[in-house]
Amino acid sequence: MMVMSIEEAKVKFKGSIAPIITPFKENDEIDYKALEQLIEWHIAEGSHGISVTGTTGEPSSLTVEERVKVMETAIKTVAGRVPVIPGTGSTNHAETLYLTKRAEELGADGAMVIVPYYNKPNQEALYKHFKAVADSTSLPIIIYNIPGRTATNLHVKTLAKLNNDCENIIGVKESNKDFEHVNRVLLHCGKDFLLFSGIELLCFPMLAIGGAGYISATANVYPGKVAEVYDAWAAGNVARAQELHYELMPLNDVLFKDTNPAPLKAALGMLNRVHPKLRLPMDLPAKGLQEEIAEVLKGYGLLSEKVEL
């Protein structure tokens, strides 16, 4: 497989990179047919890239073998039409190396590698971890910093050192509500460093400071509208992008009233896109929140009929 060059990745990794859920059947098995259908829907709706087995894909509920098969399914389904950047990180260093190498062998265009969760490594340990991952592959790497889920924040200075020392670490997904931190990423890493937002209400503001795009869970429910924010911005229609930012806010808000991806799967079940199933210890939101999600979907014209909850 020919690995996408760093230069090409810096051009093509942009816009709305949709972090696809992992659909399950009622018996807890992965529904690969539904995954293929979701990917086709995203491409038809204008998503600029596809990511699987990231936080929204419930990777901690998947076996290593399942993560590999989900990546393989996504890569084969996309068939080069948009970039595929699967999540390959975990709490286990050797497992992260293995999954990143498998992503490369399967033909992924890049890898998104999360700050290890639960372990709470110090900054020097994080540097060594990501340096080893970068050295193990030719794939372009997007680091994924999500302190709310990992309990560890990757400092800007650590990220800048990795960017300086590793040619293939080309960007970061910042699911970081500290917008001052986010601003300093491009100051210290350079304006050609790819900065993606993982916080829904910061997707539009991130573009304004020089971000490359966003990796927004909301794209699972309304991919075309989420992609349109970037398309409007890229076309120079700032007013339209701003309008869409506020238009999406009620949906963004309701989808994060419980732990992601539980509200997403409830919504996608209502829209008949997937069976609304999570693997324990995750589960669907309480009935009251599901009713609220249904009302919000109706407000966008996405749901017209009453659903049984």
PDB file of N, CA and C in Angstrom, residues 231-292:
ATOM      1  N   ASP A 231     -17.533  24.176   4.585  1.00  0.00           N
ATOM      2  CA  ASP A 231     -17.652  24.563   3.180  1.00  0.00           C
ATOM      3  C   ASP A 231     -17.943  26.063   3.044  1.00  0.00           C
ATOM      4  N   ALA A 232     -18.802  26.570   3.912  1.00  0.00           N
ATOM      5  CA  ALA A 232     -19.118  28.004   3.876  1.00  0.00           C
ATOM      6  C   ALA A 232     -17.888  28.830   4.237  1.00  0.00           C
ATOM      7  N   TRP A 233     -17.186  28.399   5.277  1.00  0.00           N
ATOM      8  CA  TRP A 233     -15.974  29.110   5.694  1.00  0.00           C
ATOM      9  C   TRP A 233     -14.934  29.113   4.573  1.00  0.00           C
ATOM     10  N   ALA A 234     -14.699  27.931   3.973  1.00  0.00           N
ATOM     11  CA  ALA A 234     -13.681  27.805   2.924  1.00  0.00           C
ATOM     12  C   ALA A 234     -14.040  28.637   1.696  1.00  0.00           C
ATOM     13  N   ALA A 235     -15.340  28.842   1.457  1.00  0.00           N
ATOM     14  CA  ALA A 235     -15.794  29.652   0.326  1.00  0.00           C
ATOM     15  C   ALA A 235     -15.771  31.140   0.641  1.00  0.00           C
ATOM     16  N   GLY A 236     -15.381  31.482   1.857  1.00  0.00           N
ATOM     17  CA  GLY A 236     -15.315  32.883   2.248  1.00  0.00           C
ATOM     18  C   GLY A 236     -16.633  33.461   2.749  1.00  0.00           C
ATOM     19  N   ASN A 237     -17.628  32.584   2.933  1.00  0.00           N
ATOM     20  CA  ASN A 237     -18.936  33.029   3.403  1.00  0.00           C
ATOM     21  C   ASN A 237     -18.977  32.913   4.931  1.00  0.00           C
ATOM     22  N   VAL A 238     -18.327  33.840   5.582  1.00  0.00           N
ATOM     23  CA  VAL A 238     -18.194  33.793   7.039  1.00  0.00           C
ATOM     24  C   VAL A 238     -19.555  33.922   7.719  1.00  0.00           C
ATOM     25  N   ALA A 239     -20.419  34.773   7.181  1.00  0.00           N
ATOM     26  CA  ALA A 239     -21.735  34.979   7.780  1.00  0.00           C
ATOM     27  C   ALA A 239     -22.550  33.686   7.777  1.00  0.00           C
ATOM     28  N   ARG A 240     -22.472  32.931   6.684  1.00  0.00           N
ATOM     29  CA  ARG A 240     -23.199  31.666   6.605  1.00  0.00           C
ATOM     30  C   ARG A 240     -22.620  30.651   7.594  1.00  0.00           C
ATOM     31  N   ALA A 241     -21.302  30.569   7.687  1.00  0.00           N
ATOM     32  CA  ALA A 241     -20.671  29.652   8.629  1.00  0.00           C
ATOM     33  C   ALA A 241     -21.083  29.982  10.059  1.00  0.00           C
ATOM     34  N   GLN A 242     -21.121  31.268  10.375  1.00  0.00           N
ATOM     35  CA  GLN A 242     -21.544  31.702  11.709  1.00  0.00           C
ATOM     36  C   GLN A 242     -23.006  31.344  11.958  1.00  0.00           C
ATOM     37  N   GLU A 243     -23.845  31.550  10.961  1.00  0.00           N
ATOM     38  CA  GLU A 243     -25.265  31.215  11.074  1.00  0.00           C
ATOM     39  C   GLU A 243     -25.448  29.723  11.361  1.00  0.00           C
ATOM     40  N   LEU A 244     -24.700  28.886  10.633  1.00  0.00           N
ATOM     41  CA  LEU A 244     -24.778  27.437  10.827  1.00  0.00           C
ATOM     42  C   LEU A 244     -24.275  27.030  12.205  1.00  0.00           C
ATOM     43  N   HIS A 245     -23.245  27.708  12.683  1.00  0.00           N
ATOM     44  CA  HIS A 245     -22.701  27.448  14.014  1.00  0.00           C
ATOM     45  C   HIS A 245     -23.803  27.553  15.063  1.00  0.00           C
ATOM     46  N   TYR A 246     -24.584  28.613  14.995  1.00  0.00           N
ATOM     47  CA  TYR A 246     -25.658  28.801  15.970  1.00  0.00           C
ATOM     48  C   TYR A 246     -26.853  27.889  15.689  1.00  0.00           C
ATOM     49  N   GLU A 247     -27.076  27.613  14.427  1.00  0.00           N
ATOM     50  CA  GLU A 247     -28.170  26.700  14.065  1.00  0.00           C
ATOM     51  C   GLU A 247     -27.951  25.311  14.650  1.00  0.00           C
ATOM     52  N   LEU A 248     -26.706  24.861  14.688  1.00  0.00           N
ATOM     53  CA  LEU A 248     -26.382  23.517  15.179  1.00  0.00           C
ATOM     54  C   LEU A 248     -26.303  23.440  16.700  1.00  0.00           C
ATOM     55  N   MET A 249     -26.294  24.568  17.378  1.00  0.00           N
ATOM     56  CA  MET A 249     -26.032  24.567  18.811  1.00  0.00           C
ATOM     57  C   MET A 249     -27.030  23.737  19.623  1.00  0.00           C
ATOM     58  N   PRO A 250     -28.351  23.829  19.386  1.00  0.00           N
ATOM     59  CA  PRO A 250     -29.277  22.991  20.167  1.00  0.00           C
ATOM     60  C   PRO A 250     -29.003  21.491  20.002  1.00  0.00           C
ATOM     61  N   LEU A 251     -28.653  21.066  18.791  1.00  0.00           N
ATOM     62  CA  LEU A 251     -28.341  19.658  18.557  1.00  0.00           C
ATOM     63  C   LEU A 251     -27.046  19.278  19.269  1.00  0.00           C
ATOM     64  N   ASN A 252     -26.034  20.136  19.147  1.00  0.00           N
ATOM     65  CA  ASN A 252     -24.779  19.881  19.852  1.00  0.00           C
ATOM     66  C   ASN A 252     -25.014  19.740  21.356  1.00  0.00           C
ATOM     67  N   ASP A 253     -25.842  20.622  21.895  1.00  0.00           N
ATOM     68  CA  ASP A 253     -26.085  20.618  23.338  1.00  0.00           C
ATOM     69  C   ASP A 253     -26.750  19.328  23.797  1.00  0.00           C
ATOM     70  N   VAL A 254     -27.812  18.912  23.107  1.00  0.00           N
ATOM     71  CA  VAL A 254     -28.564  17.749  23.575  1.00  0.00           C
ATOM     72  C   VAL A 254     -27.772  16.456  23.411  1.00  0.00           C
ATOM     73  N   LEU A 255     -26.903  16.397  22.420  1.00  0.00           N
ATOM     74  CA  LEU A 255     -26.126  15.173  22.179  1.00  0.00           C
ATOM     75  C   LEU A 255     -25.004  14.965  23.184  1.00  0.00           C
ATOM     76  N   PHE A 256     -24.800  15.965  24.045  1.00  0.00           N
ATOM     77  CA  PHE A 256     -23.761  15.815  25.063  1.00  0.00           C
ATOM     78  C   PHE A 256     -24.319  15.970  26.474  1.00  0.00           C
ATOM     79  N   LYS A 257     -25.612  15.688  26.623  1.00  0.00           N
ATOM     80  CA  LYS A 257     -26.210  15.678  27.962  1.00  0.00           C
ATOM     81  C   LYS A 257     -26.006  14.337  28.654  1.00  0.00           C
ATOM     82  N   ASP A 258     -25.455  13.391  27.962  1.00  0.00           N
ATOM     83  CA  ASP A 258     -25.009  12.121  28.528  1.00  0.00           C
ATOM     84  C   ASP A 258     -23.705  11.775  27.820  1.00  0.00           C
ATOM     85  N   THR A 259     -23.027  10.751  28.292  1.00  0.00           N
ATOM     86  CA  THR A 259     -21.706  10.428  27.766  1.00  0.00           C
ATOM     87  C   THR A 259     -21.775   9.965  26.320  1.00  0.00           C
ATOM     88  N   ASN A 260     -20.983  10.600  25.474  1.00  0.00           N
ATOM     89  CA  ASN A 260     -20.851  10.204  24.074  1.00  0.00           C
ATOM     90  C   ASN A 260     -20.299   8.770  24.011  1.00  0.00           C
ATOM     91  N   PRO A 261     -20.869   7.895  23.128  1.00  0.00           N
ATOM     92  CA  PRO A 261     -21.854   8.152  22.070  1.00  0.00           C
ATOM     93  C   PRO A 261     -23.281   7.734  22.404  1.00  0.00           C
ATOM     94  N   ALA A 262     -23.636   7.633  23.689  1.00  0.00           N
ATOM     95  CA  ALA A 262     -24.976   7.155  24.033  1.00  0.00           C
ATOM     96  C   ALA A 262     -26.091   7.987  23.386  1.00  0.00           C
ATOM     97  N   PRO A 263     -26.069   9.328  23.489  1.00  0.00           N
ATOM     98  CA  PRO A 263     -27.138  10.098  22.835  1.00  0.00           C
ATOM     99  C   PRO A 263     -27.128   9.949  21.307  1.00  0.00           C
ATOM    100  N   LEU A 264     -25.928   9.826  20.724  1.00  0.00           N
ATOM    101  CA  LEU A 264     -25.832   9.642  19.268  1.00  0.00           C
ATOM    102  C   LEU A 264     -26.552   8.377  18.836  1.00  0.00           C
ATOM    103  N   LYS A 265     -26.313   7.300  19.560  1.00  0.00           N
ATOM    104  CA  LYS A 265     -26.919   6.025  19.164  1.00  0.00           C
ATOM    105  C   LYS A 265     -28.427   6.051  19.363  1.00  0.00           C
ATOM    106  N   ALA A 266     -28.875   6.743  20.413  1.00  0.00           N
ATOM    107  CA  ALA A 266     -30.318   6.910  20.583  1.00  0.00           C
ATOM    108  C   ALA A 266     -30.904   7.665  19.390  1.00  0.00           C
ATOM    109  N   ALA A 267     -30.239   8.759  18.998  1.00  0.00           N
ATOM    110  CA  ALA A 267     -30.716   9.561  17.866  1.00  0.00           C
ATOM    111  C   ALA A 267     -30.701   8.765  16.573  1.00  0.00           C
ATOM    112  N   LEU A 268     -29.620   8.043  16.317  1.00  0.00           N
ATOM    113  CA  LEU A 268     -29.517   7.272  15.078  1.00  0.00           C
ATOM    114  C   LEU A 268     -30.522   6.128  15.044  1.00  0.00           C
ATOM    115  N   GLY A 269     -30.868   5.608  16.217  1.00  0.00           N
ATOM    116  CA  GLY A 269     -31.931   4.604  16.278  1.00  0.00           C
ATOM    117  C   GLY A 269     -33.261   5.206  15.884  1.00  0.00           C
ATOM    118  N   MET A 270     -33.551   6.415  16.379  1.00  0.00           N
ATOM    119  CA  MET A 270     -34.793   7.108  16.013  1.00  0.00           C
ATOM    120  C   MET A 270     -34.851   7.393  14.524  1.00  0.00           C
ATOM    121  N   LEU A 271     -33.682   7.646  13.920  1.00  0.00           N
ATOM    122  CA  LEU A 271     -33.622   7.956  12.484  1.00  0.00           C
ATOM    123  C   LEU A 271     -33.521   6.694  11.624  1.00  0.00           C
ATOM    124  N   ASN A 272     -33.605   5.524  12.269  1.00  0.00           N
ATOM    125  CA  ASN A 272     -33.547   4.227  11.577  1.00  0.00           C
ATOM    126  C   ASN A 272     -32.247   4.014  10.816  1.00  0.00           C
ATOM    127  N   ARG A 273     -31.169   4.596  11.336  1.00  0.00           N
ATOM    128  CA  ARG A 273     -29.863   4.392  10.717  1.00  0.00           C
ATOM    129  C   ARG A 273     -29.162   3.159  11.286  1.00  0.00           C
ATOM    130  N   VAL A 274     -29.354   2.906  12.576  1.00  0.00           N
ATOM    131  CA  VAL A 274     -28.719   1.768  13.240  1.00  0.00           C
ATOM    132  C   VAL A 274     -29.665   1.240  14.313  1.00  0.00           C
ATOM    133  N   HIS A 275     -29.370   0.047  14.802  1.00  0.00           N
ATOM    134  CA  HIS A 275     -30.026  -0.430  16.016  1.00  0.00           C
ATOM    135  C   HIS A 275     -29.390   0.332  17.184  1.00  0.00           C
ATOM    136  N   PRO A 276     -30.183   0.938  18.060  1.00  0.00           N
ATOM    137  CA  PRO A 276     -29.616   1.777  19.122  1.00  0.00           C
ATOM    138  C   PRO A 276     -29.030   0.953  20.265  1.00  0.00           C
ATOM    139  N   LYS A 277     -27.851   0.422  20.042  1.00  0.00           N
ATOM    140  CA  LYS A 277     -27.241  -0.516  20.982  1.00  0.00           C
ATOM    141  C   LYS A 277     -25.822  -0.083  21.330  1.00  0.00           C
ATOM    142  N   LEU A 278     -25.515  -0.093  22.628  1.00  0.00           N
ATOM    143  CA  LEU A 278     -24.146   0.088  23.100  1.00  0.00           C
ATOM    144  C   LEU A 278     -23.769  -1.161  23.878  1.00  0.00           C
ATOM    145  N   ARG A 279     -22.485  -1.407  23.992  1.00  0.00           N
ATOM    146  CA  ARG A 279     -22.021  -2.509  24.830  1.00  0.00           C
ATOM    147  C   ARG A 279     -21.809  -2.005  26.251  1.00  0.00           C
ATOM    148  N   LEU A 280     -22.269  -2.803  27.210  1.00  0.00           N
ATOM    149  CA  LEU A 280     -21.996  -2.471  28.593  1.00  0.00           C
ATOM    150  C   LEU A 280     -20.488  -2.394  28.829  1.00  0.00           C
ATOM    151  N   PRO A 281     -20.025  -1.469  29.671  1.00  0.00           N
ATOM    152  CA  PRO A 281     -20.781  -0.723  30.676  1.00  0.00           C
ATOM    153  C   PRO A 281     -21.488   0.536  30.159  1.00  0.00           C
ATOM    154  N   MET A 282     -21.441   0.826  28.859  1.00  0.00           N
ATOM    155  CA  MET A 282     -22.197   1.946  28.301  1.00  0.00           C
ATOM    156  C   MET A 282     -23.636   1.503  28.031  1.00  0.00           C
ATOM    157  N   ASP A 283     -24.558   2.459  28.077  1.00  0.00           N
ATOM    158  CA  ASP A 283     -25.955   2.154  27.770  1.00  0.00           C
ATOM    159  C   ASP A 283     -26.635   3.417  27.261  1.00  0.00           C
ATOM    160  N   LEU A 284     -27.849   3.250  26.757  1.00  0.00           N
ATOM    161  CA  LEU A 284     -28.606   4.379  26.221  1.00  0.00           C
ATOM    162  C   LEU A 284     -28.972   5.372  27.319  1.00  0.00           C
ATOM    163  N   PRO A 285     -29.228   6.626  26.966  1.00  0.00           N
ATOM    164  CA  PRO A 285     -29.644   7.620  27.959  1.00  0.00           C
ATOM    165  C   PRO A 285     -31.001   7.260  28.565  1.00  0.00           C
ATOM    166  N   ALA A 286     -31.301   7.905  29.692  1.00  0.00           N
ATOM    167  CA  ALA A 286     -32.603   7.738  30.323  1.00  0.00           C
ATOM    168  C   ALA A 286     -33.713   8.179  29.368  1.00  0.00           C
ATOM    169  N   LYS A 287     -34.925   7.654  29.604  1.00  0.00           N
ATOM    170  CA  LYS A 287     -36.051   7.917  28.702  1.00  0.00           C
ATOM    171  C   LYS A 287     -36.321   9.414  28.542  1.00  0.00           C
ATOM    172  N   GLY A 288     -36.193  10.170  29.639  1.00  0.00           N
ATOM    173  CA  GLY A 288     -36.449  11.606  29.563  1.00  0.00           C
ATOM    174  C   GLY A 288     -35.533  12.309  28.589  1.00  0.00           C
ATOM    175  N   LEU A 289     -34.246  11.949  28.589  1.00  0.00           N
ATOM    176  CA  LEU A 289     -33.304  12.559  27.651  1.00  0.00           C
ATOM    177  C   LEU A 289     -33.589  12.079  26.236  1.00  0.00           C
ATOM    178  N   GLN A 290     -33.962  10.810  26.081  1.00  0.00           N
ATOM    179  CA  GLN A 290     -34.309  10.333  24.744  1.00  0.00           C
ATOM    180  C   GLN A 290     -35.492  11.116  24.178  1.00  0.00           C
ATOM    181  N   GLU A 291     -36.454  11.425  25.015  1.00  0.00           N
ATOM    182  CA  GLU A 291     -37.595  12.226  24.559  1.00  0.00           C
ATOM    183  C   GLU A 291     -37.145  13.629  24.157  1.00  0.00           C
ATOM    184  N   GLU A 292     -36.197  14.183  24.905  1.00  0.00           N
ATOM    185  CA  GLU A 292     -35.665  15.503  24.569  1.00  0.00           C
ATOM    186  C   GLU A 292     -34.909  15.462  23.242  1.00  0.00           C
TER     187      GLU A 292
END
